[in-house]
Short mmCIF file of C-alpha atoms in Angstrom, two decimals:
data_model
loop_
_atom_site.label_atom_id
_atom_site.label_comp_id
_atom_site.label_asym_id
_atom_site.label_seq_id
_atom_site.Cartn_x
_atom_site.Cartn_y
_atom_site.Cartn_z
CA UNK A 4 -8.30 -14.51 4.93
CA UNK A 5 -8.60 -14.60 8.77
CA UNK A 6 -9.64 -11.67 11.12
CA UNK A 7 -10.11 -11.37 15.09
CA UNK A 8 -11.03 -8.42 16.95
CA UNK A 9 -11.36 -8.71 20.94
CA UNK A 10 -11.85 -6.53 23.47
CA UNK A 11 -11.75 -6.55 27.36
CA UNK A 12 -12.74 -4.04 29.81
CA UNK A 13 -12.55 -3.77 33.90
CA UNK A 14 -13.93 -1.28 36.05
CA UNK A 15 -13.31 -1.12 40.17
CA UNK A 16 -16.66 -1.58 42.47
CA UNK A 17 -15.80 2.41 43.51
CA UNK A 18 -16.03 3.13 40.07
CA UNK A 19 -12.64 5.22 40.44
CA UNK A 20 -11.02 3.03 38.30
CA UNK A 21 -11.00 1.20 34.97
CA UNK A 22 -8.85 0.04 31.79
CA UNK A 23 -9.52 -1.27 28.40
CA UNK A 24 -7.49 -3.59 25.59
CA UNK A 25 -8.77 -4.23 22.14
CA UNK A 26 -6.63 -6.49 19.94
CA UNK A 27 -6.63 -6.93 16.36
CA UNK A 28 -5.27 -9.29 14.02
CA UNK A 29 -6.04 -9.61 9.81
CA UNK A 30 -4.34 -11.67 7.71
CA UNK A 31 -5.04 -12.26 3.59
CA UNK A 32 -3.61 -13.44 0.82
CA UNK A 33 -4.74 -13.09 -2.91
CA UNK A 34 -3.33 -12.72 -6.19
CA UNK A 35 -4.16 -11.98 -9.92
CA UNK A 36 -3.25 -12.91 -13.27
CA UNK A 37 -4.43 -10.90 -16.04
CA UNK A 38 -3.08 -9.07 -19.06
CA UNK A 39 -3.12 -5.26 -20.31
CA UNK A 40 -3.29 -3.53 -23.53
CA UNK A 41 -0.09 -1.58 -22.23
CA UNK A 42 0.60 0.55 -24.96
CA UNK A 43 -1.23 2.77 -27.53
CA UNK A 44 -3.27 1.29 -30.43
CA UNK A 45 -2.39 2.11 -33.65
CA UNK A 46 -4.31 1.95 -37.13
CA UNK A 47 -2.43 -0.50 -39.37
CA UNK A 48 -2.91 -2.44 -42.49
CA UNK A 49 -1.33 -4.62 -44.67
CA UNK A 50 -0.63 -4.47 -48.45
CA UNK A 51 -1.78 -1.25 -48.23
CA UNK A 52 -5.29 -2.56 -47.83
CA UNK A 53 -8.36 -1.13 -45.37
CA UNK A 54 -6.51 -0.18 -41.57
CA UNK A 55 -7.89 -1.54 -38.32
CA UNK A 56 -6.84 -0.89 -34.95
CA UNK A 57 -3.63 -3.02 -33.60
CA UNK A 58 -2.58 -3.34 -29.71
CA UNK A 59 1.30 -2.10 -30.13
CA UNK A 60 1.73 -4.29 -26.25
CA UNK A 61 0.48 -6.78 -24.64
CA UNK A 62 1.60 -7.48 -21.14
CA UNK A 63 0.64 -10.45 -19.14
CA UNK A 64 0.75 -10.24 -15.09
CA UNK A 65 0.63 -12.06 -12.27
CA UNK A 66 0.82 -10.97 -8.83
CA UNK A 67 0.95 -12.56 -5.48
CA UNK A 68 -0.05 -10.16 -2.29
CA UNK A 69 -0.10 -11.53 1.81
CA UNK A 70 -1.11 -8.96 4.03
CA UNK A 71 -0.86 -8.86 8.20
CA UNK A 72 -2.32 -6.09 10.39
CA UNK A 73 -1.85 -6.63 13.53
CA UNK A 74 -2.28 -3.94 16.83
CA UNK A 75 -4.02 -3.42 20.14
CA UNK A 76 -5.46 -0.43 22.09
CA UNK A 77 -4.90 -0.28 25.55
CA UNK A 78 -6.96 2.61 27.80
CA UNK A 79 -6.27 3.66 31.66
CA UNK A 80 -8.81 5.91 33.26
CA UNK A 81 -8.94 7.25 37.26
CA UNK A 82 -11.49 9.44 38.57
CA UNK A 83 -10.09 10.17 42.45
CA UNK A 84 -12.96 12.42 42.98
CA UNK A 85 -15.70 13.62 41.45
CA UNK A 86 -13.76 16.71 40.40
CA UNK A 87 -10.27 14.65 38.83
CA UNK A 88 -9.95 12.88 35.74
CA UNK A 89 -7.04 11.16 34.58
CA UNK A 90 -6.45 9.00 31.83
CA UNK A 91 -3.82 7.16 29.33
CA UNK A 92 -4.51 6.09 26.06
CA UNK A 93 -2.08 3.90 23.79
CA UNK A 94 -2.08 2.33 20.58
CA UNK A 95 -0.05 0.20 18.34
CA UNK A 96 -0.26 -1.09 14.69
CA UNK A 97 1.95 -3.01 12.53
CA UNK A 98 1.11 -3.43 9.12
CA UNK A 99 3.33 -6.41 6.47
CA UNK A 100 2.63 -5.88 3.03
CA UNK A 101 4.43 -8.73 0.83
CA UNK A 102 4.37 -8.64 -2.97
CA UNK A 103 5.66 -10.89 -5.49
CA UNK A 104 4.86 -9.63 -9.24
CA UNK A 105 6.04 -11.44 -12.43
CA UNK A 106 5.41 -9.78 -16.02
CA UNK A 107 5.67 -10.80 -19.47
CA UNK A 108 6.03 -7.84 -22.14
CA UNK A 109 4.74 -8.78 -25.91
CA UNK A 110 5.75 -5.72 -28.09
CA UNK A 111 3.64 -7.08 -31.05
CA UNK A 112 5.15 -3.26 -32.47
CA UNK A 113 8.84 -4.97 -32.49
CA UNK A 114 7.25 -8.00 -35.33
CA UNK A 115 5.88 -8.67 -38.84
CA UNK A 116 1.86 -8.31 -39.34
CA UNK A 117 1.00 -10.02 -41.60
CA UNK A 118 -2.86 -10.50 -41.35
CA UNK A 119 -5.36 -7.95 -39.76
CA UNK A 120 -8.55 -7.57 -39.70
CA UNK A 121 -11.99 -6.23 -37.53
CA UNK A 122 -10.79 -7.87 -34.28
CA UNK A 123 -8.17 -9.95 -35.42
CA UNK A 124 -4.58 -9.76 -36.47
CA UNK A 125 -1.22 -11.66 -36.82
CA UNK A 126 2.11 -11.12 -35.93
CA UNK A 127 5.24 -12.80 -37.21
CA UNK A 128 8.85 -12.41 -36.18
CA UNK A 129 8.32 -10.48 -33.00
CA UNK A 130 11.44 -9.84 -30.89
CA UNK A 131 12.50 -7.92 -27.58
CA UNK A 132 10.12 -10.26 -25.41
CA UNK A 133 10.56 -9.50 -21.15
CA UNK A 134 10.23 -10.53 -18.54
CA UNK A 135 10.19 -8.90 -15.18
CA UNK A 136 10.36 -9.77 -11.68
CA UNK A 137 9.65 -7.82 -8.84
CA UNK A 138 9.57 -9.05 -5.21
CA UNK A 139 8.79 -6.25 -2.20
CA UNK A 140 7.93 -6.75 1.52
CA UNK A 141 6.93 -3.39 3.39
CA UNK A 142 6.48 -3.33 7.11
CA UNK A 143 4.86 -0.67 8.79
CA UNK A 144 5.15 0.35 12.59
CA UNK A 145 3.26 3.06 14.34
CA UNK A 146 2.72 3.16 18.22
CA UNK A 147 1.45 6.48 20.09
CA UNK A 148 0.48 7.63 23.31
CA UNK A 149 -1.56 10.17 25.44
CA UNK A 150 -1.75 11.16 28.77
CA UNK A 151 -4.15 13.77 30.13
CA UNK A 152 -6.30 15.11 32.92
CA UNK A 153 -9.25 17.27 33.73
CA UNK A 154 -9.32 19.07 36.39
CA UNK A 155 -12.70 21.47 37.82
CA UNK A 156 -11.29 23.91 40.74
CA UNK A 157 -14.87 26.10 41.57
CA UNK A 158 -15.80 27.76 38.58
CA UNK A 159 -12.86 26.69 36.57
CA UNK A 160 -12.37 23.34 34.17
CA UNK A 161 -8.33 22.96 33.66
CA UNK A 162 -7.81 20.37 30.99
CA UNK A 163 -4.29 19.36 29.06
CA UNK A 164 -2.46 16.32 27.69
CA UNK A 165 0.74 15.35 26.38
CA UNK A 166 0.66 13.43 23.23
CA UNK A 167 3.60 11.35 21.33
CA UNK A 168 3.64 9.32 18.54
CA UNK A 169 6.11 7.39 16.50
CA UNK A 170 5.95 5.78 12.95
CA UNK A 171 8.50 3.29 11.44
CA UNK A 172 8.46 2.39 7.36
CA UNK A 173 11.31 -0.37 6.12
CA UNK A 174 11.61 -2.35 2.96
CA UNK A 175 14.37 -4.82 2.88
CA UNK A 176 15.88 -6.24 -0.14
CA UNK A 177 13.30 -4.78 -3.16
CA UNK A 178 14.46 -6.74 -5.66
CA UNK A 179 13.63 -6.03 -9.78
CA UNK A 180 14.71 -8.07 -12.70
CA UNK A 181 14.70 -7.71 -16.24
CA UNK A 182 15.42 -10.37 -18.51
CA UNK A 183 14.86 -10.26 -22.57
CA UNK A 184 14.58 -12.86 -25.26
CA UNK A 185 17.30 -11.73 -27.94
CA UNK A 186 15.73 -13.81 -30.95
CA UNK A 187 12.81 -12.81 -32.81
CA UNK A 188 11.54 -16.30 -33.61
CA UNK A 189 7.79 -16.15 -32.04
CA UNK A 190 4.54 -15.32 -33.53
CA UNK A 191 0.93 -14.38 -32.24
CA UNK A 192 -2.62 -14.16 -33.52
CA UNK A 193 -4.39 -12.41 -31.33
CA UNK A 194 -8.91 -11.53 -31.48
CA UNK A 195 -10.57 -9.36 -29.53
CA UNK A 196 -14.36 -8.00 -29.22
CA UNK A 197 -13.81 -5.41 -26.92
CA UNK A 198 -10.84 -3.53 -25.28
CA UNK A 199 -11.11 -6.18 -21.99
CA UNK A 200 -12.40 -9.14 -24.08
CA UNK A 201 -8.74 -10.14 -25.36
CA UNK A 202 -7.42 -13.62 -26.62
CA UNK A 203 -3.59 -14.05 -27.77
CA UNK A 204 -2.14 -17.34 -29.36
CA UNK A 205 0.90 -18.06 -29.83
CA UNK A 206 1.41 -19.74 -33.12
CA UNK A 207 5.43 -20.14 -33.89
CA UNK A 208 8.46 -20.64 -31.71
CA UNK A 209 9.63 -21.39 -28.00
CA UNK A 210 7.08 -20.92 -25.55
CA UNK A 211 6.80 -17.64 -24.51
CA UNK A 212 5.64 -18.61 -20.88
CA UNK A 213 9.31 -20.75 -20.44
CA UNK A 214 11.51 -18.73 -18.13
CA UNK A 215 14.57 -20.76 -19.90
CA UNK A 216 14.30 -18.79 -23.38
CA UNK A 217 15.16 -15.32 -21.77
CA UNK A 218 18.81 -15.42 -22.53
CA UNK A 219 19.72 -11.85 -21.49
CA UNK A 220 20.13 -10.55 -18.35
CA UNK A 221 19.03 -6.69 -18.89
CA UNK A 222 18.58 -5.22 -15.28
CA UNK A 223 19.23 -6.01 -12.11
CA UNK A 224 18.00 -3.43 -9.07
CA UNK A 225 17.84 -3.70 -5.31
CA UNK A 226 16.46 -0.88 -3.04
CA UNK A 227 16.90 -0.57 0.83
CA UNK A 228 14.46 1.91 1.99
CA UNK A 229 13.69 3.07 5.57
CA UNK A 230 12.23 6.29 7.33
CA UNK A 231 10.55 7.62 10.29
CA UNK A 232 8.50 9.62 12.31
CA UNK A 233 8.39 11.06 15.95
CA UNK A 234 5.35 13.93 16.50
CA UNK A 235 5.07 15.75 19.78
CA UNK A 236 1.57 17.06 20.74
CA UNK A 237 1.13 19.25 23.77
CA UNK A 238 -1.91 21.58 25.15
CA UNK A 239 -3.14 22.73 28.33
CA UNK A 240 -6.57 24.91 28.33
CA UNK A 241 -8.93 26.87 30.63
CA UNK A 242 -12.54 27.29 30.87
CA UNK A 243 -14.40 29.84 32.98
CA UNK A 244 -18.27 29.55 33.33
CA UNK A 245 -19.61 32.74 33.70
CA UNK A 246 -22.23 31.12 35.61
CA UNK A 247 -25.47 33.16 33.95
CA UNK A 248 -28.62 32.02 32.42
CA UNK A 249 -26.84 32.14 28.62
CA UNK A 250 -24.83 29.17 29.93
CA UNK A 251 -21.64 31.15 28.54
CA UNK A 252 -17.98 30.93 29.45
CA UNK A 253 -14.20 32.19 28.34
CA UNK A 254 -11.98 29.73 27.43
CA UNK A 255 -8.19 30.28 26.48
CA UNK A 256 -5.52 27.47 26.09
CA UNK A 257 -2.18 26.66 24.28
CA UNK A 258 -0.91 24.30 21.89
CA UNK A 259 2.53 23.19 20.80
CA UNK A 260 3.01 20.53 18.11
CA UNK A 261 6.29 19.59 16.86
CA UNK A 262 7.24 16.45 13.71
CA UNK A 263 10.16 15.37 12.81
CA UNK A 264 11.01 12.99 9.47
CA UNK A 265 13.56 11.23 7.89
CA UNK A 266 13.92 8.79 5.33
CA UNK A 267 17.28 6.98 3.63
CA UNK A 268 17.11 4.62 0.52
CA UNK A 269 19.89 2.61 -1.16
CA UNK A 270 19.83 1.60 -4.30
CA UNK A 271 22.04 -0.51 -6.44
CA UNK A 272 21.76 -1.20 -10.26
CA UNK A 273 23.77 -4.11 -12.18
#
């Protein structure tokens, strides 16, 4: 993984004027490759002897993940006099989130046991083996803004800002694919010792891990989805010190917000 963070700031000899940028940058990649226990357990015996728990699935995953965040901060501040404050303030993000994912279904349900035990089991003639792929990129876009002021007029503080923000979601080309193995020529023994202490073996037919004996395609889907955001944030507000010991004032003010959304998707299936 790799991460920077920097930040620079500048402020005029008067002091009546200054700005700030931060930048940011992450990047990291990782992946997995596990299995799950995907399905219920059962009780099962054979011969109508003594039943022991059996893992109906078994699914075996792998997943690669890069993600990028990148965005900077950028602040504007002027003081005129001592009684004026203005200011801007903007940010903006953009987040990549890429994902391949490949899994391999074993519904040891769909074969033959033929030997269980406490921990232990095999499974003969098992068919409807799958395979699925599943690649995804999501990219994320959000920039905003705010300008304000603060104003003190006597015994008066005036304050307000006008805030907008907008938000962009897209992912291009999701792509998921089934495939299935239409014989039911492979056979596992499998042990365990606990529910995440799991071993399979396979023990009879064409590797289960070869892409090439999948001869069906089953599914085929790809998704085009995209929405947005815009938000609208106003407010102006009034303070009036009353000017006693209590230190107490009246303040009053208004606030408008406003969002809108929208999203489309697309979606074909084969």
């Amino acid at each position: 993984s790799h991460k920077f963070n920097g930040e620079t700031t500048w402020i005029s000899q008067d002091g009546k004027f200054g700005f700030l940028i931060a930048p940011s940058f992450q990047s990291r990649e990782y992946g997995s490759h596990n299995y799950e226990v995907a399905d219920a357990w059962s009780k099962e015996s054979v011969d109508d002897g003594p039943e022991f728990f059996f893992p109906e699935e078994v699914q075996f995953r792998e997943y690669q993940i890069d993600r990028e965040r990148k965005g900077v901060t950028a602040t504007i501040e002027a003081r005129p006099n001592d009684e004026t404050k203005l200011y801007l303030r903007t940010s903006y993000n953009n987040f990549t989130d890429t994902e391949n994912r490949w899994r391999t279904i074993v519904p040891f349900e769909d074969g033959s046991i033929t030997a269980i035990g406490e921990g232990t089991g095999t499974v003969e003639n098992v068919e409807g083996l799958t395979r699925r792929l599943r690649q995804r990129e999501k990219d994320q876009e959000i920039f905003g803004a705010i300008v304000g002021f603060e104003k003190l007029v006597d015994s008066w503080m005036l304050d307000g800002f006008v805030g907008i923000s907008n938000g962009k979601e897209t992912r291009p080309n999701e792509t998921s694919t089934r495939f299935e193995r239409g014989d039911d020529d492979v056979s596992f023994s499998y042990s365990y010792t606990n529910p995440y202490d799991f071993a399979v073996t396979q023990t009879a037919g064409p590797s289960f891990l070869e892409a090439t004996t999948y001869d069906e395609l089953d599914k085929i889907e790809l998704a085009n989805e995209s929405g947005k955001e815009d938000s609208l944030d106003v407010a102006l507000n009034a303070r009036y010190d009353l000017g006693n010991d209590a230190q107490s004032y009246l303040k009053f003010g208004i606030r408008m917000r406003s969002k809108e959304k929208s999203s489309e998707v697309e979606l074909y299936q084969f």
